[in-house]
Coordinates of C-alpha atoms in Angstrom, one line a residue:
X1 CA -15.6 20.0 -11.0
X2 CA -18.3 19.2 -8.2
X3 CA -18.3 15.9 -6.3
X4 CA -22.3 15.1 -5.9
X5 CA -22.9 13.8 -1.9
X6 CA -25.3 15.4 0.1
X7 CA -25.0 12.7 2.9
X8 CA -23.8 16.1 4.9
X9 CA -21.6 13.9 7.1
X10 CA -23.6 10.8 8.1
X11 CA -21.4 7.7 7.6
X12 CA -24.3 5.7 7.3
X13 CA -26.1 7.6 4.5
X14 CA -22.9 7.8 2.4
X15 CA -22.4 4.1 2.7
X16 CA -26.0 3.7 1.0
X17 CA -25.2 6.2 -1.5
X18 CA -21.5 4.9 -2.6
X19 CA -23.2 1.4 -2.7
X20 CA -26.2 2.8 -5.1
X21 CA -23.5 4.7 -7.5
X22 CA -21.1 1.6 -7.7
X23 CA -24.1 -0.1 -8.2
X24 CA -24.7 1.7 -11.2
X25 CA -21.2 2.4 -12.3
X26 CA -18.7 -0.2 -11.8
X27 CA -17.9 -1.3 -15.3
X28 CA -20.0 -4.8 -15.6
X29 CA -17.8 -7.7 -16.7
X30 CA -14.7 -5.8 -16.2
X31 CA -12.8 -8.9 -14.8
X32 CA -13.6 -10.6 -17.9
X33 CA -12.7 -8.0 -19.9
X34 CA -9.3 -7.2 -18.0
X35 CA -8.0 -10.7 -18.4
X36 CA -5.2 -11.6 -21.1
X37 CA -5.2 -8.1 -22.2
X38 CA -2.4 -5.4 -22.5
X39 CA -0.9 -2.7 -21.3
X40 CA -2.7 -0.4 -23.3
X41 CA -6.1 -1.4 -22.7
X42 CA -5.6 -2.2 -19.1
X43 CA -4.2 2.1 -19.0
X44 CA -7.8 3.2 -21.2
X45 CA -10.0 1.1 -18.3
X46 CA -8.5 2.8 -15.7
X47 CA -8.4 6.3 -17.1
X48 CA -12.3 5.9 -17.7
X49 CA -12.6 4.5 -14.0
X50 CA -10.4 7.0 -12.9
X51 CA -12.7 9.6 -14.1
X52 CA -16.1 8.7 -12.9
X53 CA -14.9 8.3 -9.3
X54 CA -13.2 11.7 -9.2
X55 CA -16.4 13.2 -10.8
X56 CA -18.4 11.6 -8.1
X57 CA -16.1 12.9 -5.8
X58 CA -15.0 9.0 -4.6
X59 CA -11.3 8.7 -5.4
X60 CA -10.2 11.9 -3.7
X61 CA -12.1 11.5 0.4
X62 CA -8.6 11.9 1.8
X63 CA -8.0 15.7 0.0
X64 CA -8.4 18.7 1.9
X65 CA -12.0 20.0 1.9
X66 CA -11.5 22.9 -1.1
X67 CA -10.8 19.7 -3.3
X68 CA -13.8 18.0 -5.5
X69 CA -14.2 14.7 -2.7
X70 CA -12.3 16.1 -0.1
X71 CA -12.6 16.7 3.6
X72 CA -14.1 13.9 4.5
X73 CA -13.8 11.6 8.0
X74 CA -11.6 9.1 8.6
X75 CA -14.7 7.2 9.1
X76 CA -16.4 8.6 5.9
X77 CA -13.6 7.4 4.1
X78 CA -13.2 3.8 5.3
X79 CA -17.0 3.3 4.2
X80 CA -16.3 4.2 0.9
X81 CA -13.0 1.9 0.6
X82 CA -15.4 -0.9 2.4
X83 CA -18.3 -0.4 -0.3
X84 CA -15.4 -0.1 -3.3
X85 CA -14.6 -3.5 -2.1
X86 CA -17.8 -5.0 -1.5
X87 CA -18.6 -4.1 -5.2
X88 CA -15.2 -5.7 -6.7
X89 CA -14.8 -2.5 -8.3
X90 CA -11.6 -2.3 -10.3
X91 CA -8.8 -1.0 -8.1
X92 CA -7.3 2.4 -9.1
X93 CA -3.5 1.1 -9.6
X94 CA -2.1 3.5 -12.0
X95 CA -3.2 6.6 -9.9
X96 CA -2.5 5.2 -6.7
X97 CA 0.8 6.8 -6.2
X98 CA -0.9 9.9 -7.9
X99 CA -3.9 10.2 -5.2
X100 CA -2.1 9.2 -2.4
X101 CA 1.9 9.4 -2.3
X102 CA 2.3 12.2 -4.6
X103 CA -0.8 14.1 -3.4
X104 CA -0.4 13.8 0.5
X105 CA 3.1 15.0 0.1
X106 CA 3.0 17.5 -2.4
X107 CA -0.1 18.9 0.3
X108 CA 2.2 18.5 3.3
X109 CA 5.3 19.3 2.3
X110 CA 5.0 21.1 -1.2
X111 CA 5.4 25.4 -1.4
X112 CA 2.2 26.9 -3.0
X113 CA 3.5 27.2 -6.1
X114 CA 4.2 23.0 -6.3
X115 CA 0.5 22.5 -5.1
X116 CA -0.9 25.0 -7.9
X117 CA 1.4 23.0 -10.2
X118 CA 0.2 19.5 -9.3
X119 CA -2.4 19.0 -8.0
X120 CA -5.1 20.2 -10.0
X121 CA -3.2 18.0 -12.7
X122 CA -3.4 14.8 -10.4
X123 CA -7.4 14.9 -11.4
X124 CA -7.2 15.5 -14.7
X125 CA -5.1 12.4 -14.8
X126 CA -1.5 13.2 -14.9
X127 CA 0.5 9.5 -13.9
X128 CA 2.8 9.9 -10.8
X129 CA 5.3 6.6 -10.0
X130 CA 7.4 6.2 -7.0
X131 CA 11.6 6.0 -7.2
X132 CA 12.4 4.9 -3.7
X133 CA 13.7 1.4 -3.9
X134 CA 17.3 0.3 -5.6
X135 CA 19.0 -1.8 -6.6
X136 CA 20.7 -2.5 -2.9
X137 CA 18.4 0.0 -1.4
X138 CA 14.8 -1.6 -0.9
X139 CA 13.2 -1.8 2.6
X140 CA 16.1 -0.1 3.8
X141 CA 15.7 3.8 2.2
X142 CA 18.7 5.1 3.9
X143 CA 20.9 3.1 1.9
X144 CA 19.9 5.0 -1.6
X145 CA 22.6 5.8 -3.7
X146 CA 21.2 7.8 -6.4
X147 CA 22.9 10.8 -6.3
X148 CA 22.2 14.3 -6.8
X149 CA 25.1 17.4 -7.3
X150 CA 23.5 20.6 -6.9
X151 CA 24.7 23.1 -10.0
X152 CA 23.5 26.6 -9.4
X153 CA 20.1 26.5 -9.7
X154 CA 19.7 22.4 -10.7
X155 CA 20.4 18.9 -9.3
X156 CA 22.1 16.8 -11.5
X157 CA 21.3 13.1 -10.9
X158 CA 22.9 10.0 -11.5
X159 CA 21.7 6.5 -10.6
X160 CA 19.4 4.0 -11.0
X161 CA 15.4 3.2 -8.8
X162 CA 14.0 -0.4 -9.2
X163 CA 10.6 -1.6 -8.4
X164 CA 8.7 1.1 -9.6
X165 CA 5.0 0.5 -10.3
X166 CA 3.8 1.9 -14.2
X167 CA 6.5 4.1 -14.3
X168 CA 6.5 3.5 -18.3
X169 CA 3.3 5.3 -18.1
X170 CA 4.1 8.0 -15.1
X171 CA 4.9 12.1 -15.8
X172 CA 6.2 13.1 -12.5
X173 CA 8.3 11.1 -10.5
X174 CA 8.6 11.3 -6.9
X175 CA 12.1 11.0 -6.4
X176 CA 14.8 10.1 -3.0
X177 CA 18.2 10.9 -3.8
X178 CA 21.6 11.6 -2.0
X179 CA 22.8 14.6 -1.6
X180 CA 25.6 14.2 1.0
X181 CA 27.5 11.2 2.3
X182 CA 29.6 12.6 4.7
X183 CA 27.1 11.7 7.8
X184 CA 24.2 10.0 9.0
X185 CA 22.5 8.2 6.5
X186 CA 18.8 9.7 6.8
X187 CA 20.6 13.1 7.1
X188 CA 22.1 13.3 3.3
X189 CA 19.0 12.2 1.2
X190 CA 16.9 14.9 -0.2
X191 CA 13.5 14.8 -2.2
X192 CA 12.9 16.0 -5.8
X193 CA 9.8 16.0 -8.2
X194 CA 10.9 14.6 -11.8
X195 CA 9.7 15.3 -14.6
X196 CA 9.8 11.8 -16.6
X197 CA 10.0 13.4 -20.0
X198 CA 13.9 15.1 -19.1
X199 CA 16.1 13.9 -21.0
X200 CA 18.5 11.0 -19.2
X201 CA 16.0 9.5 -18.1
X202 CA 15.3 5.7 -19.3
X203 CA 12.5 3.5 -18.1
X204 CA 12.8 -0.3 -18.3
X205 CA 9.6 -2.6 -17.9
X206 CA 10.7 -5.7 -15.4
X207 CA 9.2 -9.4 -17.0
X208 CA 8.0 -10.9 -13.4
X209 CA 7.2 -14.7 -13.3
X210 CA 3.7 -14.0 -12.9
X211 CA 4.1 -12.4 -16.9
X212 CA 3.1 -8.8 -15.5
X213 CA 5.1 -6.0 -16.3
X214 CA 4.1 -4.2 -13.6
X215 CA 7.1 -2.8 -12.1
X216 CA 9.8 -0.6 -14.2
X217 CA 13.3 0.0 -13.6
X218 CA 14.3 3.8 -13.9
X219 CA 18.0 4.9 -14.9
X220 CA 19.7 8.5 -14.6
X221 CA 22.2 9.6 -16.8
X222 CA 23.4 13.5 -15.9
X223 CA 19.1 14.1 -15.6
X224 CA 18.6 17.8 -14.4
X225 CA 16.1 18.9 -11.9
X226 CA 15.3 22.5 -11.6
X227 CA 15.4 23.7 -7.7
X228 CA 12.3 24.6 -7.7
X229 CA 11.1 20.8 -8.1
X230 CA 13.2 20.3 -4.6
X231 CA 10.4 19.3 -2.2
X232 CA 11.4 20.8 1.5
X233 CA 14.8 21.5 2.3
X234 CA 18.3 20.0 0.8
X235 CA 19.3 16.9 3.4
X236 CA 15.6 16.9 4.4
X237 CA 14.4 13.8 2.1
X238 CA 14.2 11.3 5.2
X239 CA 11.2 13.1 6.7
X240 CA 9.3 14.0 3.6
X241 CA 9.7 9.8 2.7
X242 CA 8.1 8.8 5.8
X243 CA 5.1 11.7 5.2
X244 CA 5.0 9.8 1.8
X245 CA 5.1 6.1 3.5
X246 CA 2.3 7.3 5.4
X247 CA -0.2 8.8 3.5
X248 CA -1.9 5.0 2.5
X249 CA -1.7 3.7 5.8
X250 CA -4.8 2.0 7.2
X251 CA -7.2 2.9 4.1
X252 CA -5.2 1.0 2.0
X253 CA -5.5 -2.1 3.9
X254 CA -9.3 -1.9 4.8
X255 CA -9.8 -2.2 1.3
X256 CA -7.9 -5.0 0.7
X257 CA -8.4 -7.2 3.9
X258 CA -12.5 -6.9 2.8
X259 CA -11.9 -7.6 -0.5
X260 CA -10.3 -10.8 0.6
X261 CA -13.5 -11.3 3.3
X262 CA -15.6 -10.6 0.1
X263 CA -13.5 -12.9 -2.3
X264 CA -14.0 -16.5 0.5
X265 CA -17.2 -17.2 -1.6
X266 CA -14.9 -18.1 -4.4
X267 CA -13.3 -20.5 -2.3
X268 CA -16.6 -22.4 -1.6
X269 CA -17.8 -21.8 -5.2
X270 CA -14.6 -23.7 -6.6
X271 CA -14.9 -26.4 -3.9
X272 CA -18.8 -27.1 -4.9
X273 CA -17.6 -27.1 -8.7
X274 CA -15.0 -29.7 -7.9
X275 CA -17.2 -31.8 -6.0
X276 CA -15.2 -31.5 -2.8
X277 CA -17.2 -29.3 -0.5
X278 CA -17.7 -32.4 1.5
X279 CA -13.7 -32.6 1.9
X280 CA -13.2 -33.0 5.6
X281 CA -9.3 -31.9 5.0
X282 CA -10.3 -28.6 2.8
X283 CA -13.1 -28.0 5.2
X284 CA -11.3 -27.8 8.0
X285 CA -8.4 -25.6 5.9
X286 CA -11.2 -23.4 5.1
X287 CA -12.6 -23.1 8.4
X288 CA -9.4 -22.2 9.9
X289 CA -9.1 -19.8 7.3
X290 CA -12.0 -17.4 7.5
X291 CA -11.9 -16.6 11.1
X292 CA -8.0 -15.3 10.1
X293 CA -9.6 -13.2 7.4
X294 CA -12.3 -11.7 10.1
X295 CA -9.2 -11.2 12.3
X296 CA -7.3 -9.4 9.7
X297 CA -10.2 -7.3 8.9
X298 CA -10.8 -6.5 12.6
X299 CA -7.0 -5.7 13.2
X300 CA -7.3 -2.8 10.7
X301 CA -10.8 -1.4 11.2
X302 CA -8.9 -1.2 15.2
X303 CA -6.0 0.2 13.5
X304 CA -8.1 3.2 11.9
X305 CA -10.3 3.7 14.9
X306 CA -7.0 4.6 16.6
X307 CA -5.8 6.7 13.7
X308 CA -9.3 8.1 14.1
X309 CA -9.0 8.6 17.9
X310 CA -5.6 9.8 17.8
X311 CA -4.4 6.9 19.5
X312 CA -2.2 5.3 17.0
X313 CA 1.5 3.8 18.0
X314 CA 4.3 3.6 16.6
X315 CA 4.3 -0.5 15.0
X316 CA 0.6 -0.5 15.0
X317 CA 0.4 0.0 11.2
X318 CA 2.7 -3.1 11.1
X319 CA 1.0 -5.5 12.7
X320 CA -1.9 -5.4 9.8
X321 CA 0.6 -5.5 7.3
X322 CA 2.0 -8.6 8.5
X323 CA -0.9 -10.4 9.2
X324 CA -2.7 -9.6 6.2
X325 CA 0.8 -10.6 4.0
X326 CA 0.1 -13.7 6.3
X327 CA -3.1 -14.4 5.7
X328 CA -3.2 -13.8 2.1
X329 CA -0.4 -16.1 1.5
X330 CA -2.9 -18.6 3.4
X331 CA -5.9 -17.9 1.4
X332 CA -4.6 -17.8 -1.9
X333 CA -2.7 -21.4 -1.3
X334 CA -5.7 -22.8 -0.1
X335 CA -7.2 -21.9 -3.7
X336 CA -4.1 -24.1 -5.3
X337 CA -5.1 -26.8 -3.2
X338 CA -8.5 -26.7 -4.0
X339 CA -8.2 -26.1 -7.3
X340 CA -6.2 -29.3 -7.9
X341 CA -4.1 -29.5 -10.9
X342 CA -5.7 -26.4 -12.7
X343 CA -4.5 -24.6 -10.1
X344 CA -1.0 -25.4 -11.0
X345 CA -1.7 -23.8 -14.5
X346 CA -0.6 -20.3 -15.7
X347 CA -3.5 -18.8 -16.7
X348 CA -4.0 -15.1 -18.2
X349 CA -3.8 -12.5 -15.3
X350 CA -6.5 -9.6 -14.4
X351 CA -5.2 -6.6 -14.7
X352 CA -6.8 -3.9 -12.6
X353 CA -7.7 -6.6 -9.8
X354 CA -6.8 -7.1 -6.1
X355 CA -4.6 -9.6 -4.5
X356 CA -7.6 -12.3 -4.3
X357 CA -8.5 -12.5 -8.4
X358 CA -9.2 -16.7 -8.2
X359 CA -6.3 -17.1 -10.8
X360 CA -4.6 -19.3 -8.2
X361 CA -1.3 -19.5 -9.7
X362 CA -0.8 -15.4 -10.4
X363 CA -2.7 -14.7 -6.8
X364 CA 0.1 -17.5 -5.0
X365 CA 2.8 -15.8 -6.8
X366 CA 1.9 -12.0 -6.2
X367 CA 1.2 -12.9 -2.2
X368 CA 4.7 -13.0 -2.2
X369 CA 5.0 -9.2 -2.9
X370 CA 3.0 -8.0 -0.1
X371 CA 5.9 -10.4 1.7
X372 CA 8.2 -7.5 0.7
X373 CA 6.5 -4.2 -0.9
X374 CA 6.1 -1.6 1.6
X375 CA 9.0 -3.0 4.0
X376 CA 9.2 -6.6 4.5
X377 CA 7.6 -9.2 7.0
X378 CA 11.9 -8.8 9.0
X379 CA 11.0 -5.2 8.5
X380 CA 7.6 -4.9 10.2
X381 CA 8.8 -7.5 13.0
X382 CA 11.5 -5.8 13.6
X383 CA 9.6 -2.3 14.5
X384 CA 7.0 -4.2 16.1
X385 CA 9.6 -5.5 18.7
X386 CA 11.4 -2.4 18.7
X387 CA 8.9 0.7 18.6
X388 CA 5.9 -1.1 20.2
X389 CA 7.3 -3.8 22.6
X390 CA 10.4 -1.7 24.1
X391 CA 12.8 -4.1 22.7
X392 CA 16.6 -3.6 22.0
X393 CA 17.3 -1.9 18.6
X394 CA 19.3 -4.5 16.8
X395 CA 22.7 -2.9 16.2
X396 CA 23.4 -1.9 12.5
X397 CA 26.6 -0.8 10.5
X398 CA 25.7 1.8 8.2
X399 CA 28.4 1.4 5.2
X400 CA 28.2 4.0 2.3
X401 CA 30.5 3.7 -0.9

C-alpha cells in the first residue's frame, strides 16, 4: 500500500493537492445521507471513507515515515486537517482512537512484536475504543478502579469503563487498570491491550439525550489478558495514559476550530432565510462571535507552531481546549436563537459530522461534551493556573476503597 504525494515536502503544494483529491473524493451529499440513519450504515460510510484516505496516504501524516502517509511535518499535517475541514469532509470517528490513541501508543510504548501485531491491522480497519473513564473515575484517571490480578502468565480483570466511544463496534481495547493500591495513586495503574471478543467482556450502548448512542459502557467479569498484551511495565500505566492523552493534541483542534470558522456561513444563511439578517440584536451576537472563532483558530495554529518549534508548555494545550469548548457553546446557541422555534426542535442527527452540523438542538446539546470529554473546563483551569501560571496546587485527598 503506497500513499500517492509527490509534493516532496512543500506545505504549500500539498495543500493544493489535498484540496484537488477531496475535491474529487469527499462523498457528495454525505450530510444528507448521514442524517436519521443507523448504526450500521453510519459504520459502512466510514469504512469506505476510511479507506480512500489511508490509500491516499491522508489519514495516517502523523505515522512514522516507513508507514503508507507517514513522516510528515507538523506543518504538513495541519494543512491537510485545515483542507479536510475546509471541504466538510466526513470526520473519521470510528478510527479515531485507532489512528491516533491506539497507534501513537502502541508506536511509543509497544515491544516489536505489539507493533507487528497492530499496527498493520489499524489500516486495514481493525476498530480500537478507549477504557479510561468510570464510573467515579472520569477526568480524574488516577482514581480507576478496575482491577487487574496478575495469575502467572495473565491479568485477570474485574470492573467496569464508561464513556467509551463505538466500543460496540471496537476489537482491541486500550485499557487503564489497577494493579496495586497500596501507594500513590498514578503508581498502581498499569496498561493492557484487550481483546474485545474475550470472553467477560460485555458492551452496553449509552441512550444520550441528543438520541446518539455514541458512547458504550464496558463491563469485566474474571476477563483474562495474556502478559504479553501488557503495554510497558506493571505499575507503569500513568505514563503510557498521558503518551495516549497526547497523541491528538493540537491536530485535533485545528480541525475542529476551522471547521467551526468554515460552518459561520451557516449562521448568515439561516439568518437571510428567516428574514432577520437586518436584526440589530443577532447582528451584533454574530459580530461578537466571529472574531472569537478567528481567536480560537489563532490560539491553536500558535499552539502547533510551538509544538512545531519545540516551545510548547505545560497548560498551553489547555487554553485551546477551553476556549474552543467556550466558543462552541457560543456559536452553536447563537444558531438556537436564530433559528427561532425550529431551533427548539429535535431533529434527526448527522452522524459522521463535526461539532457545528446546523442541527441547533443536537449541536447545543453535544457542546456540552467538549465541556467535559478530554478533562473538564475545572480540569483545564486548574492546570492552566497551576502548570503555566506558578500557582498553588490545590491540595487533594486521594481516597481508594
Amino acid at each position: 500500500m503506497t500513499h500517492t504525494t509527490t509534493t516532496g515536502g512543500n506545505p504549500e503544494a500539498l495543500r493544493a493537492e489535498v484540496r484537488a483529491w477531496l475535491q474529487q473524493n469527499v462523498p457528495p451529499g454525505w450530510r444528507a445521507a448521514q442524517t436519521g440513519t443507523g448504526q450500521d450504515m453510519f459504520v459502512r460510510s466510514q469504512r469506505d471513507w476510511f479507506t480512500k484516505l489511508v490509500k491516499a496516504g491522508y489519514a495516517t501524516p502523523h505515522w512514522s515515515a516507513e508507514w503508507p502517509g507517514g513522516g510528515r511535518s507538523l506543518a504538513e499535517q495541519k494543512v491537510i486537517y485545515e483542507e479536510v475541514a475546509r471541504a466538510d469532509a466526513p470526520r473519521l470517528i470510528l478510527f479515531f482512537v485507532a489512528l491516533y490513541h491506539a497507534a501513537c501508543t502502541v508506536m511509543e510504548w509497544g515491544s516489536e512484536a505489539q507493533k507487528r501485531q497492530h499496527l498493520p491491522g489499524i489500516l486495514e480497519g481493525r476498530v480500537w475504543c478507549q477504557g479510561f473513564s468510570e464510573p467515579n473515575a472520569g477526568s480524574d484517571l488516577a482514581s480507576v478502579r478496575t482491577r487487574a490480578e496478575r495469575r502467572g502468565d495473565v491479568y485477570v480483570i474485574n470492573g467496569q469503563k464508561t464513556w467509551s466511544t463505538l466500543a460496540q463496534f471496537a476489537d482491541r481495547c486500550l485499557l487503564l487498570v489497577r494493579t496495586d493500591g497500596s501507594g500513590a495513586p498514578q503508581a498502581g495503574l498499569t496498561y493492557l491491550l484487550l481483546d474485545m471478543k474475550t470472553k467477560g467482556v460485555t458492551v452496553r450502548p449509552i441512550a444520550q439525550i441528543t438520541g446518539d448512542d455514541e458512547f458504550s459502557e464496558i463491563f469485566f467479569d474474571d476477563v483474562e489478558v495474556p502478559l504479553s498484551d501488557r503495554v510497558g511495565e506493571e505499575g507503569q500505566g500513568w505514563a503510557v495514559a498521558q503518551s495516549t492523552l497526547a497523541s491528538e493534541r493540537g491536530l485535533t483542534l485545528v480541525e475542529l476550530t476551522q471547521r467551526m470558522r468554515y460552518s459561520l456561513p451557516r449562521i448568515a444563511a439561516i439568518m437571510r432565510e428567516r428574514g432577520v439578517a437586518d436584526d440589530p440584536a443577532l447582528r451584533r451576537e454574530l459580530g461578537r462571535l466571529i472574531p472569537k472563532v478567528d481567536a480560537a483558530c489563532a490560539l491553536a495554529d500558535r499552539y502547533l507552531l510551538k509544538r512545531i518549534e519545540g516551545t510548547e508548555a505545560a497548560g498551553d494545550a489547555s487554553i485551546v481546549k477551553l476556549a474552543y469548548a467556550r466558543t462552541l457553546r457560543e456559536f452553536t446557541l447563537l444558531g438556537q436563537r436564530i433559528a427561532g422555534l425550529q431551533g427548539q426542535y429535535r431533529e434527526d442527527f448527522i452522524r459522521g459530522g463535526g461539532m457545528e452540523t446546523g442541527n441547533w438542538p443536537f449541536d447545543f446539546m453535544n457542546s456540552y461534551n467538549w465541556s467535559i470529554a478530554g478533562g473538564s473546563d475545572e480540569i483545564q483551569r486548574n492546570i492552566i493556573a497551576e502548570r503555566l501560571l506558578g500557582m498553588p496546587r490545590e491540595p487533594k485527598n486521594w481516597v481508594l476503597a
